[in-house]
Short mmCIF file of C-alpha atoms in Angstrom, two decimals:
data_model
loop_
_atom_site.label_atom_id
_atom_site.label_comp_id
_atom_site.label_asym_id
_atom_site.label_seq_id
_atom_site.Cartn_x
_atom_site.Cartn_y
_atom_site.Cartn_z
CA UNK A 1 39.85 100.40 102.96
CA UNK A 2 41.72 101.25 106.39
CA UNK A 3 45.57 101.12 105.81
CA UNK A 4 47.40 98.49 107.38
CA UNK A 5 49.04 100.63 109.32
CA UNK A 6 45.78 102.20 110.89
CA UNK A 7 44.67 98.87 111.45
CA UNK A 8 47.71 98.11 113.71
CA UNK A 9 48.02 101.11 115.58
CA UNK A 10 44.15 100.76 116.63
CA UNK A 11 44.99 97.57 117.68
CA UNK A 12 47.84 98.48 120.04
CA UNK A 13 45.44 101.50 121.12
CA UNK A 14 43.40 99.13 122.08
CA UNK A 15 45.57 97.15 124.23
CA UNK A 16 47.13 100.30 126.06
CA UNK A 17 43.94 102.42 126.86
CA UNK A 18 41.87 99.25 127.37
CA UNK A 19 42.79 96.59 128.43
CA UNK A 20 46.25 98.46 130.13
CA UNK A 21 48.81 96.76 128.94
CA UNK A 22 52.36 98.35 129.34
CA UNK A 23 54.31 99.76 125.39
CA UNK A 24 56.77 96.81 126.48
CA UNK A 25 53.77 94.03 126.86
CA UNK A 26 52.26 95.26 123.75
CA UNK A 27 55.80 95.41 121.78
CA UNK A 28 55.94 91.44 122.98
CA UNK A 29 52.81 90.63 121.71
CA UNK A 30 52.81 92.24 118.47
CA UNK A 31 56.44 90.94 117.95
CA UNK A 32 57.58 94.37 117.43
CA UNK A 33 59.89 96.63 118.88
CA UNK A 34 58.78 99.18 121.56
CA UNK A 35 59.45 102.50 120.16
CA UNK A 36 57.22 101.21 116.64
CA UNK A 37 54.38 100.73 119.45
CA UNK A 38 55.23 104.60 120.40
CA UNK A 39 54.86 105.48 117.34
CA UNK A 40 52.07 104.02 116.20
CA UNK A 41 50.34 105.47 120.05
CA UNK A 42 50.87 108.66 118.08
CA UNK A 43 49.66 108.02 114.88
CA UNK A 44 46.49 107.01 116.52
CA UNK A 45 46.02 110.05 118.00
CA UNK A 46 46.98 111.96 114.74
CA UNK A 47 44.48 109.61 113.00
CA UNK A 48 41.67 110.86 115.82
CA UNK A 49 41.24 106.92 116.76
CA UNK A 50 41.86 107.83 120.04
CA UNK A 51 40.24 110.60 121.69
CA UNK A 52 40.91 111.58 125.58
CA UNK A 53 38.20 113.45 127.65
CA UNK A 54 40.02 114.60 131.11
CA UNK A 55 36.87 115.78 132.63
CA UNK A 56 37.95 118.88 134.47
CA UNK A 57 37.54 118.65 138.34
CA UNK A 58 34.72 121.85 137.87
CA UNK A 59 32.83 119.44 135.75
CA UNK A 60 33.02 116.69 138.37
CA UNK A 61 32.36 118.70 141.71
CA UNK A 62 29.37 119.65 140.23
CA UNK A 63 28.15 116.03 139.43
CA UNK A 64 28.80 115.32 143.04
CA UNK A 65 26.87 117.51 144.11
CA UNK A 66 24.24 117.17 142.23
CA UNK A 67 23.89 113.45 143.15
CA UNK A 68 24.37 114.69 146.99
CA UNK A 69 21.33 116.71 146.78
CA UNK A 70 19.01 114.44 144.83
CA UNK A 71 20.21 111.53 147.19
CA UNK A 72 19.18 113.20 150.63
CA UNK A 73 17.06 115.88 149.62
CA UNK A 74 18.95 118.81 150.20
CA UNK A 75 18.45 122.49 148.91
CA UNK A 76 22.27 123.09 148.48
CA UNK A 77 25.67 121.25 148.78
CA UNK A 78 29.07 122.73 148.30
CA UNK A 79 31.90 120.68 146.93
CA UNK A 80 35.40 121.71 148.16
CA UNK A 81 37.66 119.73 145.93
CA UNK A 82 40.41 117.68 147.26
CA UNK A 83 43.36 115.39 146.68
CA UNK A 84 44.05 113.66 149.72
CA UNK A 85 47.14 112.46 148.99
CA UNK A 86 48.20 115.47 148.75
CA UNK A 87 46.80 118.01 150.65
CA UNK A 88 46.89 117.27 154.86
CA UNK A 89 43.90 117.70 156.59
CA UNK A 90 44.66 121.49 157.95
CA UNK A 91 44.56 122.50 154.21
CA UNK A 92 41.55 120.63 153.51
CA UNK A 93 39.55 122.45 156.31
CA UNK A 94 40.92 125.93 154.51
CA UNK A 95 39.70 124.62 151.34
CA UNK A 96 35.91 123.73 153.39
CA UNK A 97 36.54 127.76 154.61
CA UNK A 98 36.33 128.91 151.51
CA UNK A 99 33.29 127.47 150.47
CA UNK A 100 31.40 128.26 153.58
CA UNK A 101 32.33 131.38 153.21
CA UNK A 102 31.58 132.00 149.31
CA UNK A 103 28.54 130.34 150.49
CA UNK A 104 27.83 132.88 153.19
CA UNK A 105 28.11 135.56 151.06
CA UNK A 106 25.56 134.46 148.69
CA UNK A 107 22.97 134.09 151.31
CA UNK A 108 23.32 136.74 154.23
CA UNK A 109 21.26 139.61 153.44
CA UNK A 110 20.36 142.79 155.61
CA UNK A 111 18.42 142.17 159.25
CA UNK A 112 19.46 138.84 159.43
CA UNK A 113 20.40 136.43 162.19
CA UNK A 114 23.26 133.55 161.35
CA UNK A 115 23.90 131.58 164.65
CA UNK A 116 27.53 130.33 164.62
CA UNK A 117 28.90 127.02 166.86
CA UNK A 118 32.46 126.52 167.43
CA UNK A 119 35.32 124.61 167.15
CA UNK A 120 38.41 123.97 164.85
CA UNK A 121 36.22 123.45 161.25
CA UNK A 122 34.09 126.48 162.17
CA UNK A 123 37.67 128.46 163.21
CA UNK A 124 38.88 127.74 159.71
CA UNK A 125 35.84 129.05 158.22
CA UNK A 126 36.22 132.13 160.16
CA UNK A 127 39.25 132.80 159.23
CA UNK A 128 38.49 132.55 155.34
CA UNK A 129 35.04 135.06 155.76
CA UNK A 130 35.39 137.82 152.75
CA UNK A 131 34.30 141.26 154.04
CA UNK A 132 30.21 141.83 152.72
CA UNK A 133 28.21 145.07 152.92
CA UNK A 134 24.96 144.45 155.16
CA UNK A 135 23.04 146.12 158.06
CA UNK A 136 21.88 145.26 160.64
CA UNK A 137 23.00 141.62 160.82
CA UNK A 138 23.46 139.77 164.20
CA UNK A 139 25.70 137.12 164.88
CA UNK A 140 24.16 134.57 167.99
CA UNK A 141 26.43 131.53 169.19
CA UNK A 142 24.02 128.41 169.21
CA UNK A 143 25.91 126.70 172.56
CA UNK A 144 27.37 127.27 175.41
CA UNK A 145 30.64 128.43 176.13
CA UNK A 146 33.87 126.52 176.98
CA UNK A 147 36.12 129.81 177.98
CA UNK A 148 35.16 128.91 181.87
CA UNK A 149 37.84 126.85 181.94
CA UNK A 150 40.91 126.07 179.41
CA UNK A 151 40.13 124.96 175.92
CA UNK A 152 41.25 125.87 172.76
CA UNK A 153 37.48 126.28 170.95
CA UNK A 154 38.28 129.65 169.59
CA UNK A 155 34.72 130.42 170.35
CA UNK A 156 35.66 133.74 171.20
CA UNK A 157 37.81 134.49 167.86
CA UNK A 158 35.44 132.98 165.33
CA UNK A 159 32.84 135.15 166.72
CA UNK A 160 34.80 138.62 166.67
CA UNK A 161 35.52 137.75 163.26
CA UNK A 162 32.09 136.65 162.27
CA UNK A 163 31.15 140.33 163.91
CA UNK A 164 33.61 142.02 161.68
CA UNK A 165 32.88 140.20 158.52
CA UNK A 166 29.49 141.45 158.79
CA UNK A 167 29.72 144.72 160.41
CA UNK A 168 27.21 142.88 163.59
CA UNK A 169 26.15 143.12 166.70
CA UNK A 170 27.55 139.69 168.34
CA UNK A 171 25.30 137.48 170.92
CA UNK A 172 27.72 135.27 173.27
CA UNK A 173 26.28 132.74 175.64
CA UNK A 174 27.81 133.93 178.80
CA UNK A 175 26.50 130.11 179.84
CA UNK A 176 28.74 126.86 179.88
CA UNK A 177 27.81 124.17 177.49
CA UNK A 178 26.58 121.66 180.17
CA UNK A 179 25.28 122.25 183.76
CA UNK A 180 26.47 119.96 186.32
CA UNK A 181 22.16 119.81 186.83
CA UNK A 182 19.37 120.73 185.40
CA UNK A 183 17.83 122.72 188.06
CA UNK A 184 20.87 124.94 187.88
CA UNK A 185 20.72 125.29 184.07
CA UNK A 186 16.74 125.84 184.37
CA UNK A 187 16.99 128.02 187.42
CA UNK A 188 19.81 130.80 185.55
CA UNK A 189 17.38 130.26 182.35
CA UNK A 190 14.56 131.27 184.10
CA UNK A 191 16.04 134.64 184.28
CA UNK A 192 15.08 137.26 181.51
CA UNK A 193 18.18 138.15 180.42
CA UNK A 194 19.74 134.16 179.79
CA UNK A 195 16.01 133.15 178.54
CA UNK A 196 16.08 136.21 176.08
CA UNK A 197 19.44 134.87 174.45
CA UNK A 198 18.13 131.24 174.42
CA UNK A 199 15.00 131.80 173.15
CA UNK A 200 17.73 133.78 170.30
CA UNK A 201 18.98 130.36 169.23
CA UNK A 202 15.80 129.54 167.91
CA UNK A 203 15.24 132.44 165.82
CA UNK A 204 18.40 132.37 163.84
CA UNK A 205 17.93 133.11 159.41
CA UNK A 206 21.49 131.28 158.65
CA UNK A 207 22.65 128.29 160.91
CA UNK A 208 26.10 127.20 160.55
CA UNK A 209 27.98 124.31 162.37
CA UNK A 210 29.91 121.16 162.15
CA UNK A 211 29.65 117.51 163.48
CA UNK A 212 31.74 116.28 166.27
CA UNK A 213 33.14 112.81 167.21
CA UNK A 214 32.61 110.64 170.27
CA UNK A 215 36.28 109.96 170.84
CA UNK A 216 38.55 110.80 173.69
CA UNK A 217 40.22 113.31 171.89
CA UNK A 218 37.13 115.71 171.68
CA UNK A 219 36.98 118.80 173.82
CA UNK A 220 33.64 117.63 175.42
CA UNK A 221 35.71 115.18 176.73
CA UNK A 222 39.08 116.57 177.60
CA UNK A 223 37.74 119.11 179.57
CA UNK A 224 35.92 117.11 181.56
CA UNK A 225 32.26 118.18 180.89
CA UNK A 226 30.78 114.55 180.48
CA UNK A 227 32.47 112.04 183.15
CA UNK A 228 33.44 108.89 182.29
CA UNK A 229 30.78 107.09 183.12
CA UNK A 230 28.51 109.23 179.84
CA UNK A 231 31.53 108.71 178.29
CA UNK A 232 31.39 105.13 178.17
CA UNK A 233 27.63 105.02 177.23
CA UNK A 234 28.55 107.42 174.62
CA UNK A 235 30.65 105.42 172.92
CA UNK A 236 28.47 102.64 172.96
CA UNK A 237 25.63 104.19 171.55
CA UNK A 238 26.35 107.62 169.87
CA UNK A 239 27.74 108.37 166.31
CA UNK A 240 28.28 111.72 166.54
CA UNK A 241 27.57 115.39 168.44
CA UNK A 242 25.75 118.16 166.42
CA UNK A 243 25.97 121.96 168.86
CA UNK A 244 26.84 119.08 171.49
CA UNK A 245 23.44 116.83 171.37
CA UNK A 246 24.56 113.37 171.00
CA UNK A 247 22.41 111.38 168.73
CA UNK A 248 22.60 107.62 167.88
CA UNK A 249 22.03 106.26 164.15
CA UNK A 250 18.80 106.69 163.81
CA UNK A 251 19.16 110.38 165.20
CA UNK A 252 17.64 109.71 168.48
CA UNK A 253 19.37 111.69 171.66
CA UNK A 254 21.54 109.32 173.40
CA UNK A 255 21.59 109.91 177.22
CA UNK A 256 18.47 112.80 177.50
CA UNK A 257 19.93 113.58 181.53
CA UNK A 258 22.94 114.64 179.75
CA UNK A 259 20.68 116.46 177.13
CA UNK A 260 18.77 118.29 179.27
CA UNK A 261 21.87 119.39 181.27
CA UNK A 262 23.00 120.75 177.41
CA UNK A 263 23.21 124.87 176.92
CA UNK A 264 22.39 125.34 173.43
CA UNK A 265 19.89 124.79 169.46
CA UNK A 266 17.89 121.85 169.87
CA UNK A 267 18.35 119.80 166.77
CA UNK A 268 14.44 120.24 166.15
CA UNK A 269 15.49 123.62 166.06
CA UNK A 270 17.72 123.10 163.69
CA UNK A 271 15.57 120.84 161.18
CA UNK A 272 13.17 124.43 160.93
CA UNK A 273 16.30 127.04 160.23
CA UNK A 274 15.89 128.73 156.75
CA UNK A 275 19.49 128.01 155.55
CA UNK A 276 20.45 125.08 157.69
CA UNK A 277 24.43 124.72 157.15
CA UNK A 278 26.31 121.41 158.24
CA UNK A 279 29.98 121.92 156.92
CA UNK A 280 31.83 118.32 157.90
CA UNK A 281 34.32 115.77 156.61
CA UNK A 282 36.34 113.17 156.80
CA UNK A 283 36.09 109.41 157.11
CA UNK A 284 36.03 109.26 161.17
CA UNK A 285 32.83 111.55 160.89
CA UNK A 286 31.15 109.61 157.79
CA UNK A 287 28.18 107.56 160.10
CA UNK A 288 27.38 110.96 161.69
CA UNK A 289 27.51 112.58 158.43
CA UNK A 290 25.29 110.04 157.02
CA UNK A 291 23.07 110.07 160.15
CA UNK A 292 22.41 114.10 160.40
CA UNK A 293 21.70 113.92 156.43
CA UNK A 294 19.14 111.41 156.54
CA UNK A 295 17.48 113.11 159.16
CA UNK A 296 16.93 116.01 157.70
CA UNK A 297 18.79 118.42 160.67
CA UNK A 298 20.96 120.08 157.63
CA UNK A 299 19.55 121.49 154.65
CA UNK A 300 22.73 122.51 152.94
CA UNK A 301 25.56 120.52 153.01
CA UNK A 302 29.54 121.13 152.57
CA UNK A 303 32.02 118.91 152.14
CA UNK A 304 35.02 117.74 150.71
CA UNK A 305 35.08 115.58 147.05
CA UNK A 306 36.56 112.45 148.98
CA UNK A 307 33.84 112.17 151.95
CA UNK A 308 31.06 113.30 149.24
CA UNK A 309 32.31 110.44 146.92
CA UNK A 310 31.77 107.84 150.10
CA UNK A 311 28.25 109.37 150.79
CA UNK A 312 27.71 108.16 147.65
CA UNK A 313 28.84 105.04 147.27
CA UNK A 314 27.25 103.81 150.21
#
């Protein structure tokens, strides 16, 4: 027979862990006094009627990704845990640096080609790369260039540090992103030398690169590379920009004049590179997140716990 005692104390247990009532609501109840309904907390626990499983954020990353990879049929995902009401977003894309870069480690091996893009995420994995001992590796940007005029892509720095990391030979595209026409883009692409390092794009082992809003605050925009005008239709119609090819929600190219004016990977391209790595988050960049997954353009995926957790639950 369960002492009486036992009895009550799995009573109040109950009424604290489930059905969260506060030690003073439950004192009220029970008609006793509040530091008996301490006790008796404590004598549950002592008793074993309570038992507490914190399961350990290692644990729960790994569930999440898991579920990320069976839900979109992906052959990796990476997990970056992170509390965001705690950590801003600058430390977040650190913590997405570290991962890539763990990640990159695992899978660059000698005589390969990993084709970079650029941008603040891609910056932060740069600057998180952990030296690794292999020959004959080649790093080859997969867009155009924005350092013809002033922006603050760090193309430049993420690739001399890509090049380091790896002891490679670097490939710039000495091209700008978008051609004010397409007979000017085609015409300099005709020439050996530009086709050799565009036809390079498509050739790449490791593919790594991030997804980019349609907002007035990206560089596509400030710069004034698309005009207002695109801009507008943009807006309208695109969720995101993967190496700077718009695509609505069902992945289609939004304005192909623009597209074909575009220096850099198509995104067919990209479907058909051996490790295929989108590294994105946040809850601005969830429907282009979405979008890209569904259709297949990444095959590994990394990400932070909070925008994996809304993958999920929609």
């Amino acid at each position: 027979m369960i002492p009486e005692k036992d009895l009550l104390s799995i009573e109040v247990a109950t009424l604290y862990y489930e059905l969260d009532q506060t030690q003073q609501e439950i004192a009220e109840t029970l008609n006793i006094s509040r530091p008996t309904v301490s006790k008796l907390l404590k004598h549950a626990k002592q008793q074993n009627y309570i038992q507490i499983t914190i399961k350990k954020p290692v644990e729960a990353i790994h569930s999440l990704e898991l579920r990320l990879k069976e839900k979109f049929g992906l052959e990796d995902v990476r997990v970056a845990y992170a509390n965001h009401a705690t950590c801003d977003a600058t430390y977040v894309l650190q913590l997405l640096g570290k991962e890539a870069s763990a990640y990159l480690n695992e899978v660059v091996q000698h005589r390969m080609k990993i084709g970079i893009s650029w941008g603040e995420t891609l910056y932060h994995v740069a600057k998180e790369l952990q030296q690794k001992q292999v020959e004959e590796v080649e790093i080859v940007q997969l867009k155009g260039g924005m350092n013809f005029i002033q922006a603050n892509t760090h193309d430049q720095e993420i690739m001399m540090r890509f090049v380091q990391n790896f002891h490679a030979k670097g490939q710039y595209v000495p091209l700008p992103i978008v051609f004010n026409s397409v007979e000017t883009k085609n015409a300099l692409l005709a020439e050996p030398q530009f086709h050799l390092i565009h036809e390079k794009m498509g050739t790449v082992d490791v593919a790594i690169y991030t997804i980019g809003e349609v907002s007035k605050e990206s560089l596509l925009y400030k710069t004034n590379v698309i005009s207002e005008h695109e801009f507008a239709l943009l807006s309208k119609q695109a969720v995101c920009d993967i190496c700077s090819r718009f695509i609505d929600k069902n992945g289609e190219i939004v304005l192909e004049e623009l597209n074909e004016r575009t220096v850099g990977i198509s995104l067919e391209a990209l479907k058909n590179v051996p490790k295929s790595i989108l590294i994105a988050n946040g809850e601005s960049k969830l429907e282009g997140i979405k979008t890209a997954l569904k259709q297949k353009i990444p095959n590994v995926f990394i990400t932070d716990s909070m925008t994996a957790l809304k993958l999920l639950e929609q």
